[in-house]
mmCIF file of C-alpha atoms and ligand atoms in Angstrom:
data_model
loop_
_atom_site.group_PDB
_atom_site.id
_atom_site.type_symbol
_atom_site.label_atom_id
_atom_site.label_comp_id
_atom_site.label_asym_id
_atom_site.label_seq_id
_atom_site.Cartn_x
_atom_site.Cartn_y
_atom_site.Cartn_z
ATOM 1 C CA MET A 6 -157.500 109.078 19.080
ATOM 2 C CA LYS A 7 -157.608 107.323 22.441
ATOM 3 C CA ILE A 8 -160.966 105.668 22.920
ATOM 4 C CA VAL A 9 -162.650 103.461 25.526
ATOM 5 C CA LEU A 10 -165.644 101.329 24.445
ATOM 6 C CA LEU A 11 -168.086 100.658 27.232
ATOM 7 C CA GLY A 12 -171.253 98.563 27.243
ATOM 8 C CA PRO A 13 -172.861 95.399 28.565
ATOM 9 C CA PRO A 14 -171.898 91.934 27.293
ATOM 10 C CA GLY A 15 -173.246 91.508 23.779
ATOM 11 C CA ALA A 16 -173.745 95.249 23.174
ATOM 12 C CA GLY A 17 -171.631 95.027 20.025
ATOM 13 C CA LYS A 18 -168.323 96.373 21.354
ATOM 14 C CA GLY A 19 -166.183 93.863 19.457
ATOM 15 C CA THR A 20 -168.234 94.266 16.276
ATOM 16 C CA GLN A 21 -167.942 98.068 16.266
ATOM 17 C CA ALA A 22 -164.316 98.022 17.455
ATOM 18 C CA LYS A 23 -163.191 96.282 14.256
ATOM 19 C CA SER A 24 -164.805 98.965 12.051
ATOM 20 C CA ILE A 25 -163.675 101.915 14.177
ATOM 21 C CA CYS A 26 -160.068 100.695 14.243
ATOM 22 C CA ASN A 27 -160.080 100.215 10.456
ATOM 23 C CA ARG A 28 -161.433 103.715 9.918
ATOM 24 C CA LEU A 29 -159.010 105.397 12.350
ATOM 25 C CA SER A 30 -156.012 103.069 11.817
ATOM 26 C CA ILE A 31 -155.524 102.474 15.533
ATOM 27 C CA PRO A 32 -154.914 99.186 17.389
ATOM 28 C CA HIS A 33 -157.883 97.281 18.868
ATOM 29 C CA ILE A 34 -157.099 96.141 22.400
ATOM 30 C CA SER A 35 -159.714 93.695 23.683
ATOM 31 C CA THR A 36 -158.982 92.165 27.075
ATOM 32 C CA GLY A 37 -161.468 89.370 26.327
ATOM 33 C CA ASP A 38 -159.606 88.520 23.085
ATOM 34 C CA ILE A 39 -156.229 88.630 24.864
ATOM 35 C CA PHE A 40 -157.494 86.256 27.576
ATOM 36 C CA ARG A 41 -159.084 83.881 25.022
ATOM 37 C CA LYS A 42 -155.803 83.751 23.074
ATOM 38 C CA HIS A 43 -153.909 82.834 26.258
ATOM 39 C CA ILE A 44 -156.553 80.202 27.074
ATOM 40 C CA SER A 45 -156.292 78.624 23.608
ATOM 41 C CA GLU A 46 -152.476 78.518 23.978
ATOM 42 C CA ASN A 47 -152.750 77.115 27.521
ATOM 43 C CA THR A 48 -150.350 79.685 29.039
ATOM 44 C CA SER A 49 -150.209 80.159 32.834
ATOM 45 C CA LEU A 50 -152.044 83.475 32.430
ATOM 46 C CA GLY A 51 -154.697 81.687 30.365
ATOM 47 C CA ILE A 52 -155.153 78.951 32.978
ATOM 48 C CA GLU A 53 -155.590 81.609 35.685
ATOM 49 C CA ALA A 54 -158.031 83.733 33.612
ATOM 50 C CA LYS A 55 -160.122 80.718 32.540
ATOM 51 C CA LYS A 56 -161.179 80.035 36.148
ATOM 52 C CA SER A 57 -163.064 83.352 36.274
ATOM 53 C CA ILE A 58 -164.154 83.631 32.621
ATOM 54 C CA ASP A 59 -165.933 80.267 32.489
ATOM 55 C CA LYS A 60 -168.044 81.331 35.482
ATOM 56 C CA GLY A 61 -168.820 84.720 33.930
ATOM 57 C CA GLN A 62 -166.834 86.500 36.635
ATOM 58 C CA LEU A 63 -164.131 89.127 36.244
ATOM 59 C CA VAL A 64 -160.449 88.269 36.093
ATOM 60 C CA SER A 65 -158.557 89.993 38.950
ATOM 61 C CA ASP A 66 -157.835 93.705 38.582
ATOM 62 C CA GLU A 67 -154.155 93.075 39.225
ATOM 63 C CA LEU A 68 -153.683 90.623 36.360
ATOM 64 C CA THR A 69 -155.894 92.593 33.953
ATOM 65 C CA ILE A 70 -154.233 95.941 34.654
ATOM 66 C CA ARG A 71 -150.793 94.382 34.190
ATOM 67 C CA ILE A 72 -151.533 92.974 30.718
ATOM 68 C CA VAL A 73 -153.255 96.148 29.500
ATOM 69 C CA LEU A 74 -150.547 98.558 30.672
ATOM 70 C CA GLU A 75 -147.892 96.334 29.116
ATOM 71 C CA ARG A 76 -149.796 96.421 25.824
ATOM 72 C CA LEU A 77 -150.232 100.217 25.984
ATOM 73 C CA LYS A 78 -146.462 100.687 26.267
ATOM 74 C CA ASN A 79 -146.050 99.364 22.704
ATOM 75 C CA GLU A 80 -144.999 101.898 20.106
ATOM 76 C CA ASP A 81 -148.198 101.316 18.043
ATOM 77 C CA CYS A 82 -150.320 102.846 20.833
ATOM 78 C CA LYS A 83 -148.502 106.178 20.973
ATOM 79 C CA SER A 84 -150.811 107.927 18.510
ATOM 80 C CA GLY A 85 -154.017 106.202 19.562
ATOM 81 C CA PHE A 86 -155.802 103.023 20.577
ATOM 82 C CA LEU A 87 -159.225 101.608 21.238
ATOM 83 C CA LEU A 88 -159.816 99.722 24.487
ATOM 84 C CA ASP A 89 -162.665 97.175 24.267
ATOM 85 C CA GLY A 90 -163.712 95.613 27.579
ATOM 86 C CA PHE A 91 -161.250 97.611 29.689
ATOM 87 C CA PRO A 92 -161.657 99.292 32.139
ATOM 88 C CA ARG A 93 -164.421 97.267 33.761
ATOM 89 C CA THR A 94 -164.023 98.424 37.371
ATOM 90 C CA VAL A 95 -163.295 101.774 38.998
ATOM 91 C CA VAL A 96 -159.913 100.381 40.143
ATOM 92 C CA GLN A 97 -159.035 99.640 36.495
ATOM 93 C CA ALA A 98 -160.228 103.106 35.372
ATOM 94 C CA ASN A 99 -158.030 104.789 37.986
ATOM 95 C CA ALA A 100 -155.030 102.677 36.946
ATOM 96 C CA LEU A 101 -155.562 103.671 33.300
ATOM 97 C CA ASP A 102 -155.822 107.378 34.177
ATOM 98 C CA SER A 103 -152.636 107.283 36.261
ATOM 99 C CA PHE A 104 -150.758 105.457 33.511
ATOM 100 C CA LEU A 105 -151.859 107.949 30.836
ATOM 101 C CA GLU A 106 -151.035 110.879 33.092
ATOM 102 C CA THR A 107 -147.452 109.697 33.584
ATOM 103 C CA GLU A 108 -147.186 109.366 29.782
ATOM 104 C CA GLY A 109 -148.540 112.915 29.332
ATOM 105 C CA GLN A 110 -151.626 111.563 27.547
ATOM 106 C CA LYS A 111 -155.360 111.410 28.145
ATOM 107 C CA LEU A 112 -158.455 109.712 26.778
ATOM 108 C CA ASP A 113 -160.339 111.563 24.042
ATOM 109 C CA THR A 114 -163.669 109.846 24.500
ATOM 110 C CA THR A 115 -165.621 106.975 26.032
ATOM 111 C CA LEU A 116 -168.310 105.488 23.806
ATOM 112 C CA LEU A 117 -171.091 103.751 25.692
ATOM 113 C CA ILE A 118 -172.968 101.301 23.430
ATOM 114 C CA ASP A 119 -176.335 101.272 25.113
ATOM 115 C CA VAL A 120 -178.485 98.137 24.700
ATOM 116 C CA PRO A 121 -181.338 97.050 26.981
ATOM 117 C CA LYS A 122 -181.003 93.621 28.624
ATOM 118 C CA ASP A 123 -183.823 92.066 26.498
ATOM 119 C CA PHE A 124 -181.700 92.219 23.331
ATOM 120 C CA ILE A 125 -178.682 90.615 24.875
ATOM 121 C CA ILE A 126 -179.660 86.963 25.303
ATOM 122 C CA GLU A 127 -180.702 86.686 21.621
ATOM 123 C CA ARG A 128 -177.463 88.294 20.468
ATOM 124 C CA MET A 129 -175.333 86.001 22.610
ATOM 125 C CA SER A 130 -177.088 82.775 21.704
ATOM 126 C CA GLY A 131 -176.497 83.377 17.969
ATOM 127 C CA ARG A 132 -172.963 84.666 18.279
ATOM 128 C CA ARG A 133 -170.012 82.877 16.679
ATOM 129 C CA VAL A 134 -166.434 84.097 17.096
ATOM 130 C CA CYS A 135 -163.063 83.607 15.442
ATOM 131 C CA LEU A 136 -160.361 82.788 17.975
ATOM 132 C CA THR A 137 -157.610 83.628 15.480
ATOM 133 C CA CYS A 138 -158.507 87.246 14.665
ATOM 134 C CA GLY A 139 -161.272 88.042 17.182
ATOM 135 C CA ALA A 140 -164.028 88.733 14.600
ATOM 136 C CA SER A 141 -167.626 88.287 15.843
ATOM 137 C CA TYR A 142 -170.531 86.976 13.745
ATOM 138 C CA HIS A 143 -174.199 86.272 14.357
ATOM 139 C CA ILE A 144 -176.067 83.423 12.671
ATOM 140 C CA LYS A 145 -179.052 85.742 12.001
ATOM 141 C CA PHE A 146 -177.862 89.378 12.202
ATOM 142 C CA ASN A 147 -174.358 89.097 10.743
ATOM 143 C CA PRO A 148 -173.670 85.675 9.204
ATOM 144 C CA PRO A 149 -170.265 84.858 7.667
ATOM 145 C CA ILE A 150 -170.093 84.417 3.864
ATOM 146 C CA PHE A 151 -169.153 80.717 4.200
ATOM 147 C CA GLU A 152 -170.908 78.899 7.020
ATOM 148 C CA GLY A 153 -168.607 78.153 9.955
ATOM 149 C CA LYS A 154 -165.623 80.095 8.531
ATOM 150 C CA CYS A 155 -164.246 83.564 9.352
ATOM 151 C CA ASP A 156 -164.593 86.077 6.461
ATOM 152 C CA ILE A 157 -161.360 87.794 7.443
ATOM 153 C CA CYS A 158 -158.902 84.962 8.076
ATOM 154 C CA GLY A 159 -160.700 81.743 7.049
ATOM 155 C CA SER A 160 -160.361 80.048 10.461
ATOM 156 C CA ASP A 161 -163.215 78.040 11.989
ATOM 157 C CA ILE A 162 -165.682 80.115 13.989
ATOM 158 C CA ILE A 163 -167.002 78.736 17.263
ATOM 159 C CA GLN A 164 -169.498 79.403 20.023
ATOM 160 C CA ARG A 165 -167.965 80.928 23.167
ATOM 161 C CA LYS A 166 -168.182 78.782 26.287
ATOM 162 C CA ASP A 167 -169.349 81.744 28.378
ATOM 163 C CA ASP A 168 -172.272 82.444 25.996
ATOM 164 C CA GLU A 169 -174.662 79.928 27.538
ATOM 165 C CA GLU A 170 -177.672 81.653 29.050
ATOM 166 C CA LYS A 171 -176.817 81.020 32.707
ATOM 167 C CA THR A 172 -173.304 82.476 32.318
ATOM 168 C CA VAL A 173 -174.606 85.442 30.312
ATOM 169 C CA ARG A 174 -176.979 86.294 33.186
ATOM 170 C CA GLU A 175 -174.045 86.157 35.627
ATOM 171 C CA ARG A 176 -172.016 88.445 33.316
ATOM 172 C CA LEU A 177 -174.929 90.893 33.170
ATOM 173 C CA ASP A 178 -175.153 90.978 36.991
ATOM 174 C CA ILE A 179 -171.430 91.624 37.256
ATOM 175 C CA TYR A 180 -171.721 94.378 34.636
ATOM 176 C CA ASN A 181 -174.469 96.074 36.660
ATOM 177 C CA GLN A 182 -172.526 95.901 39.903
ATOM 178 C CA GLN A 183 -168.950 96.569 38.829
ATOM 179 C CA THR A 184 -168.890 98.195 35.396
ATOM 180 C CA GLU A 185 -171.995 100.390 35.286
ATOM 181 C CA PRO A 186 -170.469 102.815 37.850
ATOM 182 C CA LEU A 187 -167.983 103.740 35.102
ATOM 183 C CA ILE A 188 -170.777 105.472 33.196
ATOM 184 C CA LYS A 189 -170.938 108.118 35.924
ATOM 185 C CA TYR A 190 -167.132 108.109 36.260
ATOM 186 C CA TYR A 191 -166.666 109.129 32.608
ATOM 187 C CA ARG A 192 -169.762 111.351 32.481
ATOM 188 C CA ASP A 193 -168.337 113.356 35.405
ATOM 189 C CA LYS A 194 -165.104 113.766 33.436
ATOM 190 C CA GLY A 195 -167.157 115.128 30.519
ATOM 191 C CA ILE A 196 -165.962 112.494 28.017
ATOM 192 C CA LEU A 197 -168.964 110.150 27.769
ATOM 193 C CA ALA A 198 -170.893 109.729 24.506
ATOM 194 C CA VAL A 199 -173.940 107.454 24.495
ATOM 195 C CA ILE A 200 -174.665 105.486 21.301
ATOM 196 C CA ASP A 201 -177.976 103.679 20.704
ATOM 197 C CA GLY A 202 -176.823 100.079 20.209
ATOM 198 C CA THR A 203 -180.238 98.646 19.302
ATOM 199 C CA GLN A 204 -180.032 99.688 15.646
ATOM 200 C CA ALA A 205 -178.569 97.666 12.777
ATOM 201 C CA ILE A 206 -174.783 97.193 12.874
ATOM 202 C CA ASN A 207 -174.109 99.703 10.042
ATOM 203 C CA ASP A 208 -176.351 102.360 11.584
ATOM 204 C CA VAL A 209 -174.624 102.031 14.948
ATOM 205 C CA PHE A 210 -171.300 102.499 13.147
ATOM 206 C CA LYS A 211 -172.567 105.610 11.301
ATOM 207 C CA ASN A 212 -173.608 107.171 14.620
ATOM 208 C CA ILE A 213 -170.238 106.386 16.167
ATOM 209 C CA CYS A 214 -168.457 108.024 13.208
ATOM 210 C CA LYS A 215 -170.635 111.132 13.640
ATOM 211 C CA VAL A 216 -169.727 111.372 17.324
ATOM 212 C CA LEU A 217 -166.027 110.936 16.456
ATOM 213 C CA GLY A 218 -166.276 113.582 13.713
ATOM 214 C CA ARG A 219 -165.172 111.002 11.116
ATOM 215 C CA ASP A 220 -168.384 110.578 9.110
ATOM 216 C CA ASN A 221 -166.874 111.521 5.746
HETATM 217 P P1 AP5 B 18 -165.309 90.107 26.735
HETATM 218 O O1 AP5 B 18 -164.840 89.232 25.654
HETATM 219 O O2 AP5 B 18 -164.932 91.523 26.751
HETATM 220 O O3 AP5 B 18 -166.918 89.945 26.838
HETATM 221 P P2 AP5 B 18 -168.087 91.012 27.119
HETATM 222 O O4 AP5 B 18 -167.780 92.355 27.621
HETATM 223 O O5 AP5 B 18 -169.026 90.232 27.947
HETATM 224 O O6 AP5 B 18 -168.560 91.405 25.766
HETATM 225 P P3 AP5 B 18 -168.808 90.483 24.581
HETATM 226 O O7 AP5 B 18 -167.521 90.227 23.852
HETATM 227 O O8 AP5 B 18 -169.586 89.275 25.051
HETATM 228 O O9 AP5 B 18 -169.802 91.358 23.713
HETATM 229 P P4 AP5 B 18 -169.500 92.538 22.692
HETATM 230 O O10 AP5 B 18 -170.027 93.803 23.270
HETATM 231 O O11 AP5 B 18 -168.072 92.540 22.220
HETATM 232 O O12 AP5 B 18 -170.478 92.106 21.527
HETATM 233 P P5 AP5 B 18 -170.191 91.534 20.052
HETATM 234 O O13 AP5 B 18 -169.665 92.617 19.174
HETATM 235 O O14 AP5 B 18 -169.435 90.265 20.104
HETATM 236 O O15 AP5 B 18 -164.902 89.453 28.143
HETATM 237 C C1 AP5 B 18 -165.068 88.076 28.405
HETATM 238 C C2 AP5 B 18 -164.642 87.761 29.823
HETATM 239 O O16 AP5 B 18 -163.230 88.083 29.991
HETATM 240 C C3 AP5 B 18 -165.344 88.560 30.926
HETATM 241 O O17 AP5 B 18 -166.580 87.967 31.287
HETATM 242 C C4 AP5 B 18 -164.308 88.510 32.047
HETATM 243 O O18 AP5 B 18 -164.336 87.275 32.698
HETATM 244 C C5 AP5 B 18 -162.985 88.627 31.288
HETATM 245 N N1 AP5 B 18 -162.557 90.032 31.154
HETATM 246 C C6 AP5 B 18 -162.470 90.754 29.998
HETATM 247 N N2 AP5 B 18 -162.069 92.019 30.254
HETATM 248 C C7 AP5 B 18 -161.883 92.108 31.595
HETATM 249 C C8 AP5 B 18 -161.515 93.155 32.475
HETATM 250 N N3 AP5 B 18 -161.231 94.390 32.003
HETATM 251 N N4 AP5 B 18 -161.448 92.900 33.797
HETATM 252 C C9 AP5 B 18 -161.725 91.661 34.282
HETATM 253 N N5 AP5 B 18 -162.109 90.632 33.519
HETATM 254 C C10 AP5 B 18 -162.188 90.841 32.174
HETATM 255 O O19 AP5 B 18 -171.721 91.281 19.620
HETATM 256 C C11 AP5 B 18 -172.501 90.279 20.252
HETATM 257 C C12 AP5 B 18 -173.362 89.545 19.201
HETATM 258 O O20 AP5 B 18 -174.364 90.432 18.708
HETATM 259 C C13 AP5 B 18 -172.566 89.070 17.968
HETATM 260 O O21 AP5 B 18 -173.105 87.862 17.539
HETATM 261 C C14 AP5 B 18 -172.806 90.200 16.929
HETATM 262 O O22 AP5 B 18 -172.729 89.712 15.598
HETATM 263 C C15 AP5 B 18 -174.228 90.645 17.294
HETATM 264 N N6 AP5 B 18 -174.436 92.097 17.088
HETATM 265 C C16 AP5 B 18 -173.564 93.113 17.369
HETATM 266 N N7 AP5 B 18 -174.122 94.326 17.090
HETATM 267 C C17 AP5 B 18 -175.383 94.051 16.643
HETATM 268 C C18 AP5 B 18 -176.472 94.872 16.193
HETATM 269 N N8 AP5 B 18 -176.366 96.228 16.164
HETATM 270 N N9 AP5 B 18 -177.621 94.256 15.818
HETATM 271 C C19 AP5 B 18 -177.735 92.898 15.852
HETATM 272 N N10 AP5 B 18 -176.749 92.066 16.255
HETATM 273 C C20 AP5 B 18 -175.590 92.634 16.641
HETATM 274 MG MG1 MG B 19 -166.358 91.419 22.705
HETATM 275 ZN ZN1 ZN B 20 -160.739 85.362 11.830
#
């Protein structure tokens, strides 16, 4: 299946992406994770992306589209993939559609994880992430088994620099202006499914599986 995950910062895209990709055996492509990996390795792409990310602003469409399309050309994406955090602008959505069209493919569904703004600041302030494998934790809602360590790969988990309240508010503004129009974009194409993201992590996952027809 070819899936796009849409939703505001802190909606739970990364959290759900891990479970969906395990269930469907498809690769998880998170632009945020790709950028953070480049930043931690100090590559030229990472240095460029960091300027925008630290301010809570979007990385340029040109750079983002280039890395995603390169990733989608990999053999492991031929039978399906899950995009988490891409597209985030109408320009990116158009670029994805054109790419898939030339490959004779199309998206199966867009899952919008819907969470009101009030939930988001609390989720972000308690979030801890693993830079090695991309797993997300929450000190209250989803703590790791061993404090400070990733359950999956054992690396240290850290607080993201862009999770301070001021930057989160900037990210929310940008989401409203640039990414929210994609809800209509995909609804008009008839491939939008809205998931209530305010429930517990497992319940959100059950609803997603129902929508995907994989709730067995
Ligand atoms: P990115 O990393 O994609 O950040 P984001 O979209 O702001 O989303 P988050 O990763 O913050 O949240 P999430 O929805 O994954 O939530 P999570 O599962 O972690 O992007 C970062 C930056 O990179 C952007 O600001 C931009 O600069 C740049 N960028 C990325 N893509 C780009 C693009 N396409 N174009 C241009 N620039 C781009 O959950 C959040 C917390 O809540 C966790 O602690 C989790 O444990 C907890 N939680 C999750 N679900 C629940 C639940 N149901 N109940 C209680 N707690 C929960
Ligand atoms: Mg994420
Ligand atoms: Zn890890």
